Amino acid sequence: MKRFLKEYSYDMVKMFLNQFATAIFGFSLTMATMQAGNYTLRNVMSGFSIVFYLFLLYVTAWEIGYRDKVSVDLGKKKRSALTGALISLCANSVNFLFAVFIMLGTLIQEEVFGSIGAVCKFLAVFLEGMYTGLLSHPVGGMPLNNYWFVWFIVPIPAILVSSLAYWLGLRDVKGTSLFNKHDYPASDREPKRKRDERND
């Protein structure tokens, strides 16, 4: 596990920073639309923020998978479809930590847990800012963000998207790189020496 964290720590931090930046963007948009009283626009902006966040994760995870493909092809690393999910899980560890304290603050009737849970909920609302519009919808008489289990669900789309993108990048599946950086003909990916030998 220590080796895994060392190898992918940069990627985890990059995913977390993507979330942080998108959260600020989504939170600001949602607050602006809520102050304007336009709930339809709020939903649209929240949806846009979520899609944009997942798009950034997809691109990042695809690149990680494509990068690992080289090591896998050379036999230096074992192929594992779970790597993308584990990287995203680690990148979302702060979200799950907040979710645990929110759960404890809700279920345990102790002032200390209630206070910690309230602080973590405030931070979680900001850190998951792209979901603010969605989580403000009332269900059962109160907004979704008042249900503790929701905070365990919110990070799941990020983990699923990262897992899929990594898997596709690891296999260099054609057409799955959203920027098409690596959709080159097979001959362009061959080592130069081998192409020269074949041409001779």
PDB file of C-alpha atoms in Angstrom:
ATOM      1  CA  MET A   1       0.000   0.000   0.000  1.00  0.00           C
ATOM      2  CA  LYS A   2       2.895   2.326   0.805  1.00  0.00           C
ATOM      3  CA  ARG A   3       4.300   1.762  -2.685  1.00  0.00           C
ATOM      4  CA  PHE A   4       0.900   2.406  -4.215  1.00  0.00           C
ATOM      5  CA  LEU A   5       0.499   5.691  -2.357  1.00  0.00           C
ATOM      6  CA  LYS A   6       3.997   6.788  -3.313  1.00  0.00           C
ATOM      7  CA  GLU A   7       3.478   5.964  -6.991  1.00  0.00           C
ATOM      8  CA  TYR A   8       0.066   7.603  -7.347  1.00  0.00           C
ATOM      9  CA  SER A   9       0.212  10.355  -4.710  1.00  0.00           C
ATOM     10  CA  TYR A  10       0.580  13.044  -7.372  1.00  0.00           C
ATOM     11  CA  ASP A  11      -2.473  11.729  -9.235  1.00  0.00           C
ATOM     12  CA  MET A  12      -4.528  11.628  -6.032  1.00  0.00           C
ATOM     13  CA  VAL A  13      -3.611  15.216  -5.212  1.00  0.00           C
ATOM     14  CA  LYS A  14      -4.420  16.255  -8.784  1.00  0.00           C
ATOM     15  CA  MET A  15      -7.872  14.644  -8.546  1.00  0.00           C
ATOM     16  CA  PHE A  16      -8.505  16.338  -5.208  1.00  0.00           C
ATOM     17  CA  LEU A  17      -7.440  19.729  -6.582  1.00  0.00           C
ATOM     18  CA  ASN A  18      -9.761  19.203  -9.555  1.00  0.00           C
ATOM     19  CA  GLN A  19     -12.565  18.583  -7.093  1.00  0.00           C
ATOM     20  CA  PHE A  20     -11.670  21.624  -5.011  1.00  0.00           C
ATOM     21  CA  ALA A  21     -11.546  23.943  -8.029  1.00  0.00           C
ATOM     22  CA  THR A  22     -14.787  22.585  -9.473  1.00  0.00           C
ATOM     23  CA  ALA A  23     -16.449  22.779  -6.054  1.00  0.00           C
ATOM     24  CA  ILE A  24     -15.713  26.505  -5.812  1.00  0.00           C
ATOM     25  CA  PHE A  25     -17.011  26.975  -9.339  1.00  0.00           C
ATOM     26  CA  GLY A  26     -20.190  24.947  -8.728  1.00  0.00           C
ATOM     27  CA  PHE A  27     -20.850  26.444  -5.303  1.00  0.00           C
ATOM     28  CA  SER A  28     -20.542  29.982  -6.644  1.00  0.00           C
ATOM     29  CA  LEU A  29     -22.890  29.293  -9.547  1.00  0.00           C
ATOM     30  CA  THR A  30     -25.463  27.625  -7.316  1.00  0.00           C
ATOM     31  CA  MET A  31     -25.402  30.426  -4.736  1.00  0.00           C
ATOM     32  CA  ALA A  32     -25.843  33.033  -7.470  1.00  0.00           C
ATOM     33  CA  THR A  33     -28.856  31.240  -8.978  1.00  0.00           C
ATOM     34  CA  MET A  34     -30.412  30.624  -5.546  1.00  0.00           C
ATOM     35  CA  GLN A  35     -30.145  34.299  -4.656  1.00  0.00           C
ATOM     36  CA  ALA A  36     -31.822  35.109  -7.944  1.00  0.00           C
ATOM     37  CA  GLY A  37     -34.619  32.693  -6.997  1.00  0.00           C
ATOM     38  CA  ASN A  38     -34.282  30.817 -10.297  1.00  0.00           C
ATOM     39  CA  TYR A  39     -34.429  27.165  -9.236  1.00  0.00           C
ATOM     40  CA  THR A  40     -34.543  25.856 -12.785  1.00  0.00           C
ATOM     41  CA  LEU A  41     -31.299  27.626 -13.573  1.00  0.00           C
ATOM     42  CA  ARG A  42     -29.891  26.352 -10.273  1.00  0.00           C
ATOM     43  CA  ASN A  43     -30.539  22.773 -11.330  1.00  0.00           C
ATOM     44  CA  VAL A  44     -29.016  23.382 -14.754  1.00  0.00           C
ATOM     45  CA  MET A  45     -25.886  24.984 -13.290  1.00  0.00           C
ATOM     46  CA  SER A  46     -25.523  22.225 -10.716  1.00  0.00           C
ATOM     47  CA  GLY A  47     -25.845  19.596 -13.449  1.00  0.00           C
ATOM     48  CA  PHE A  48     -23.275  21.411 -15.570  1.00  0.00           C
ATOM     49  CA  SER A  49     -20.843  21.599 -12.638  1.00  0.00           C
ATOM     50  CA  ILE A  50     -21.210  17.894 -11.918  1.00  0.00           C
ATOM     51  CA  VAL A  51     -20.663  16.921 -15.568  1.00  0.00           C
ATOM     52  CA  PHE A  52     -17.647  19.217 -15.812  1.00  0.00           C
ATOM     53  CA  TYR A  53     -16.153  17.710 -12.645  1.00  0.00           C
ATOM     54  CA  LEU A  54     -16.651  14.151 -13.888  1.00  0.00           C
ATOM     55  CA  PHE A  55     -15.191  15.167 -17.257  1.00  0.00           C
ATOM     56  CA  LEU A  56     -11.994  16.367 -15.567  1.00  0.00           C
ATOM     57  CA  LEU A  57     -11.786  13.129 -13.592  1.00  0.00           C
ATOM     58  CA  TYR A  58     -12.324  11.074 -16.740  1.00  0.00           C
ATOM     59  CA  VAL A  59      -9.490  12.804 -18.596  1.00  0.00           C
ATOM     60  CA  THR A  60      -7.137  12.505 -15.612  1.00  0.00           C
ATOM     61  CA  ALA A  61      -7.889   8.814 -14.989  1.00  0.00           C
ATOM     62  CA  TRP A  62      -7.642   7.947 -18.701  1.00  0.00           C
ATOM     63  CA  GLU A  63      -4.178   9.495 -18.845  1.00  0.00           C
ATOM     64  CA  ILE A  64      -3.090   7.545 -15.746  1.00  0.00           C
ATOM     65  CA  GLY A  65      -4.304   4.310 -17.313  1.00  0.00           C
ATOM     66  CA  TYR A  66      -2.573   5.045 -20.606  1.00  0.00           C
ATOM     67  CA  ARG A  67       0.637   5.871 -18.739  1.00  0.00           C
ATOM     68  CA  ASP A  68       0.466   2.577 -16.826  1.00  0.00           C
ATOM     69  CA  LYS A  69      -0.099   0.702 -20.089  1.00  0.00           C
ATOM     70  CA  VAL A  70       3.576   1.161 -20.958  1.00  0.00           C
ATOM     71  CA  SER A  71       4.711  -0.495 -17.726  1.00  0.00           C
ATOM     72  CA  VAL A  72       2.163  -3.284 -18.139  1.00  0.00           C
ATOM     73  CA  ASP A  73       3.275  -3.986 -21.711  1.00  0.00           C
ATOM     74  CA  LEU A  74       6.907  -4.139 -20.565  1.00  0.00           C
ATOM     75  CA  GLY A  75       5.994  -6.539 -17.761  1.00  0.00           C
ATOM     76  CA  LYS A  76       7.022  -4.113 -15.019  1.00  0.00           C
ATOM     77  CA  LYS A  77       3.528  -3.860 -13.606  1.00  0.00           C
ATOM     78  CA  LYS A  78       0.544  -6.167 -13.326  1.00  0.00           C
ATOM     79  CA  ARG A  79      -2.665  -5.188 -15.071  1.00  0.00           C
ATOM     80  CA  SER A  80      -5.350  -4.260 -12.546  1.00  0.00           C
ATOM     81  CA  ALA A  81      -8.728  -2.771 -13.387  1.00  0.00           C
ATOM     82  CA  LEU A  82      -9.131  -1.703  -9.749  1.00  0.00           C
ATOM     83  CA  THR A  83      -6.256   0.778  -9.790  1.00  0.00           C
ATOM     84  CA  GLY A  84      -8.392   3.647 -11.083  1.00  0.00           C
ATOM     85  CA  ALA A  85     -11.031   3.029  -8.431  1.00  0.00           C
ATOM     86  CA  LEU A  86      -8.399   2.864  -5.662  1.00  0.00           C
ATOM     87  CA  ILE A  87      -6.751   6.105  -6.783  1.00  0.00           C
ATOM     88  CA  SER A  88     -10.121   7.866  -6.798  1.00  0.00           C
ATOM     89  CA  LEU A  89     -11.049   6.303  -3.450  1.00  0.00           C
ATOM     90  CA  CYS A  90      -7.882   7.711  -1.889  1.00  0.00           C
ATOM     91  CA  ALA A  91      -8.487  11.091  -3.543  1.00  0.00           C
ATOM     92  CA  ASN A  92     -11.978  11.080  -1.993  1.00  0.00           C
ATOM     93  CA  SER A  93     -10.771   9.991   1.446  1.00  0.00           C
ATOM     94  CA  VAL A  94     -11.461  13.461   2.898  1.00  0.00           C
ATOM     95  CA  ASN A  95     -15.050  13.273   1.618  1.00  0.00           C
ATOM     96  CA  PHE A  96     -15.596   9.902   3.271  1.00  0.00           C
ATOM     97  CA  LEU A  97     -13.969  11.127   6.483  1.00  0.00           C
ATOM     98  CA  PHE A  98     -16.424  14.028   6.587  1.00  0.00           C
ATOM     99  CA  ALA A  99     -19.253  11.590   5.869  1.00  0.00           C
ATOM    100  CA  VAL A 100     -18.251   9.448   8.860  1.00  0.00           C
ATOM    101  CA  PHE A 101     -18.280  12.421  11.236  1.00  0.00           C
ATOM    102  CA  ILE A 102     -21.578  13.677   9.806  1.00  0.00           C
ATOM    103  CA  MET A 103     -23.054  10.219  10.438  1.00  0.00           C
ATOM    104  CA  LEU A 104     -21.714  10.148  14.001  1.00  0.00           C
ATOM    105  CA  GLY A 105     -22.984  13.661  14.666  1.00  0.00           C
ATOM    106  CA  THR A 106     -26.447  12.628  13.500  1.00  0.00           C
ATOM    107  CA  LEU A 107     -26.731   9.224  15.159  1.00  0.00           C
ATOM    108  CA  ILE A 108     -24.907   9.804  18.454  1.00  0.00           C
ATOM    109  CA  GLN A 109     -26.680  12.143  20.788  1.00  0.00           C
ATOM    110  CA  GLU A 110     -23.570  13.719  22.253  1.00  0.00           C
ATOM    111  CA  GLU A 111     -22.722  17.397  22.034  1.00  0.00           C
ATOM    112  CA  VAL A 112     -19.140  16.809  20.968  1.00  0.00           C
ATOM    113  CA  PHE A 113     -20.169  14.576  18.058  1.00  0.00           C
ATOM    114  CA  GLY A 114     -22.921  16.999  17.117  1.00  0.00           C
ATOM    115  CA  SER A 115     -20.463  19.895  16.980  1.00  0.00           C
ATOM    116  CA  ILE A 116     -17.876  17.961  14.966  1.00  0.00           C
ATOM    117  CA  GLY A 117     -20.592  16.693  12.640  1.00  0.00           C
ATOM    118  CA  ALA A 118     -21.898  20.215  12.064  1.00  0.00           C
ATOM    119  CA  VAL A 119     -18.438  21.519  11.199  1.00  0.00           C
ATOM    120  CA  CYS A 120     -17.776  18.586   8.857  1.00  0.00           C
ATOM    121  CA  LYS A 121     -21.138  19.082   7.183  1.00  0.00           C
ATOM    122  CA  PHE A 122     -20.332  22.746   6.560  1.00  0.00           C
ATOM    123  CA  LEU A 123     -16.982  21.780   5.036  1.00  0.00           C
ATOM    124  CA  ALA A 124     -18.543  18.948   3.029  1.00  0.00           C
ATOM    125  CA  VAL A 125     -21.150  21.265   1.518  1.00  0.00           C
ATOM    126  CA  PHE A 126     -18.330  23.500   0.295  1.00  0.00           C
ATOM    127  CA  LEU A 127     -16.016  20.658  -0.793  1.00  0.00           C
ATOM    128  CA  GLU A 128     -18.841  19.021  -2.737  1.00  0.00           C
ATOM    129  CA  GLY A 129     -19.936  22.401  -4.098  1.00  0.00           C
ATOM    130  CA  MET A 130     -20.711  21.047  -7.546  1.00  0.00           C
ATOM    131  CA  TYR A 131     -23.533  19.000  -5.961  1.00  0.00           C
ATOM    132  CA  THR A 132     -24.961  21.887  -3.898  1.00  0.00           C
ATOM    133  CA  GLY A 133     -27.890  22.520  -6.210  1.00  0.00           C
ATOM    134  CA  LEU A 134     -28.842  18.851  -6.333  1.00  0.00           C
ATOM    135  CA  LEU A 135     -28.460  18.326  -2.584  1.00  0.00           C
ATOM    136  CA  SER A 136     -30.636  21.333  -1.764  1.00  0.00           C
ATOM    137  CA  HIS A 137     -33.705  19.583  -3.191  1.00  0.00           C
ATOM    138  CA  PRO A 138     -36.227  18.737  -0.441  1.00  0.00           C
ATOM    139  CA  VAL A 139     -37.037  15.054   0.026  1.00  0.00           C
ATOM    140  CA  GLY A 140     -39.271  13.859   2.842  1.00  0.00           C
ATOM    141  CA  GLY A 141     -39.645  17.373   4.179  1.00  0.00           C
ATOM    142  CA  MET A 142     -35.976  18.379   4.299  1.00  0.00           C
ATOM    143  CA  PRO A 143     -33.100  18.922   1.868  1.00  0.00           C
ATOM    144  CA  LEU A 144     -31.072  15.921   0.735  1.00  0.00           C
ATOM    145  CA  ASN A 145     -27.952  17.245   2.420  1.00  0.00           C
ATOM    146  CA  ASN A 146     -29.611  16.739   5.803  1.00  0.00           C
ATOM    147  CA  TYR A 147     -29.533  12.955   5.355  1.00  0.00           C
ATOM    148  CA  TRP A 148     -26.188  11.619   6.602  1.00  0.00           C
ATOM    149  CA  PHE A 149     -26.065   8.652   4.199  1.00  0.00           C
ATOM    150  CA  VAL A 150     -26.167  10.994   1.197  1.00  0.00           C
ATOM    151  CA  TRP A 151     -22.598  12.066   1.944  1.00  0.00           C
ATOM    152  CA  PHE A 152     -21.427   8.488   1.446  1.00  0.00           C
ATOM    153  CA  ILE A 153     -23.191   8.340  -1.930  1.00  0.00           C
ATOM    154  CA  VAL A 154     -21.934  11.628  -3.370  1.00  0.00           C
ATOM    155  CA  PRO A 155     -18.316  10.453  -4.031  1.00  0.00           C
ATOM    156  CA  ILE A 156     -19.443   7.242  -5.777  1.00  0.00           C
ATOM    157  CA  PRO A 157     -19.915   8.759  -9.295  1.00  0.00           C
ATOM    158  CA  ALA A 158     -16.325  10.038  -9.177  1.00  0.00           C
ATOM    159  CA  ILE A 159     -15.021   6.590  -8.259  1.00  0.00           C
ATOM    160  CA  LEU A 160     -17.055   4.873 -10.990  1.00  0.00           C
ATOM    161  CA  VAL A 161     -15.993   7.357 -13.690  1.00  0.00           C
ATOM    162  CA  SER A 162     -12.335   7.147 -12.651  1.00  0.00           C
ATOM    163  CA  SER A 163     -12.461   3.355 -12.652  1.00  0.00           C
ATOM    164  CA  LEU A 164     -13.972   3.207 -16.146  1.00  0.00           C
ATOM    165  CA  ALA A 165     -11.626   5.847 -17.575  1.00  0.00           C
ATOM    166  CA  TYR A 166      -8.538   4.142 -16.144  1.00  0.00           C
ATOM    167  CA  TRP A 167      -9.658   0.790 -17.555  1.00  0.00           C
ATOM    168  CA  LEU A 168     -10.161   2.299 -21.012  1.00  0.00           C
ATOM    169  CA  GLY A 169      -6.842   4.139 -20.887  1.00  0.00           C
ATOM    170  CA  LEU A 170      -5.018   1.015 -19.710  1.00  0.00           C
ATOM    171  CA  ARG A 171      -6.267  -0.806 -22.793  1.00  0.00           C
ATOM    172  CA  ASP A 172      -5.830   2.200 -25.084  1.00  0.00           C
ATOM    173  CA  VAL A 173      -9.392   1.743 -26.318  1.00  0.00           C
ATOM    174  CA  LYS A 174      -9.845   3.784 -29.472  1.00  0.00           C
ATOM    175  CA  GLY A 175     -11.987   6.882 -29.236  1.00  0.00           C
ATOM    176  CA  THR A 176     -12.110   6.963 -25.431  1.00  0.00           C
ATOM    177  CA  SER A 177      -9.493   9.687 -24.948  1.00  0.00           C
ATOM    178  CA  LEU A 178     -11.655  12.803 -24.921  1.00  0.00           C
ATOM    179  CA  PHE A 179      -8.788  14.858 -26.292  1.00  0.00           C
ATOM    180  CA  ASN A 180      -7.738  12.134 -28.765  1.00  0.00           C
ATOM    181  CA  LYS A 181      -4.113  12.670 -27.835  1.00  0.00           C
ATOM    182  CA  HIS A 182      -3.196   9.039 -28.291  1.00  0.00           C
ATOM    183  CA  ASP A 183      -5.455   7.925 -31.108  1.00  0.00           C
ATOM    184  CA  TYR A 184      -2.536   7.379 -33.439  1.00  0.00           C
ATOM    185  CA  PRO A 185      -2.093   4.579 -35.956  1.00  0.00           C
ATOM    186  CA  ALA A 186      -0.459   1.494 -34.494  1.00  0.00           C
ATOM    187  CA  SER A 187       2.705   2.111 -36.546  1.00  0.00           C
ATOM    188  CA  ASP A 188       3.196   5.478 -34.819  1.00  0.00           C
ATOM    189  CA  ARG A 189       3.327   3.804 -31.425  1.00  0.00           C
ATOM    190  CA  GLU A 190       5.970   1.246 -32.441  1.00  0.00           C
ATOM    191  CA  PRO A 191       9.569   1.870 -31.442  1.00  0.00           C
ATOM    192  CA  LYS A 192      11.497   3.624 -34.218  1.00  0.00           C
ATOM    193  CA  ARG A 193      14.020   0.784 -34.523  1.00  0.00           C
ATOM    194  CA  LYS A 194      11.295  -1.778 -35.203  1.00  0.00           C
ATOM    195  CA  ARG A 195       9.635   0.457 -37.828  1.00  0.00           C
ATOM    196  CA  ASP A 196      12.972   0.922 -39.577  1.00  0.00           C
ATOM    197  CA  GLU A 197      13.614  -2.822 -39.578  1.00  0.00           C
ATOM    198  CA  ARG A 198      10.160  -3.523 -40.984  1.00  0.00           C
ATOM    199  CA  ASN A 199      10.582  -0.907 -43.706  1.00  0.00           C
ATOM    200  CA  ASP A 200      13.928  -2.421 -44.713  1.00  0.00           C
TER     201      ASP A 200
END
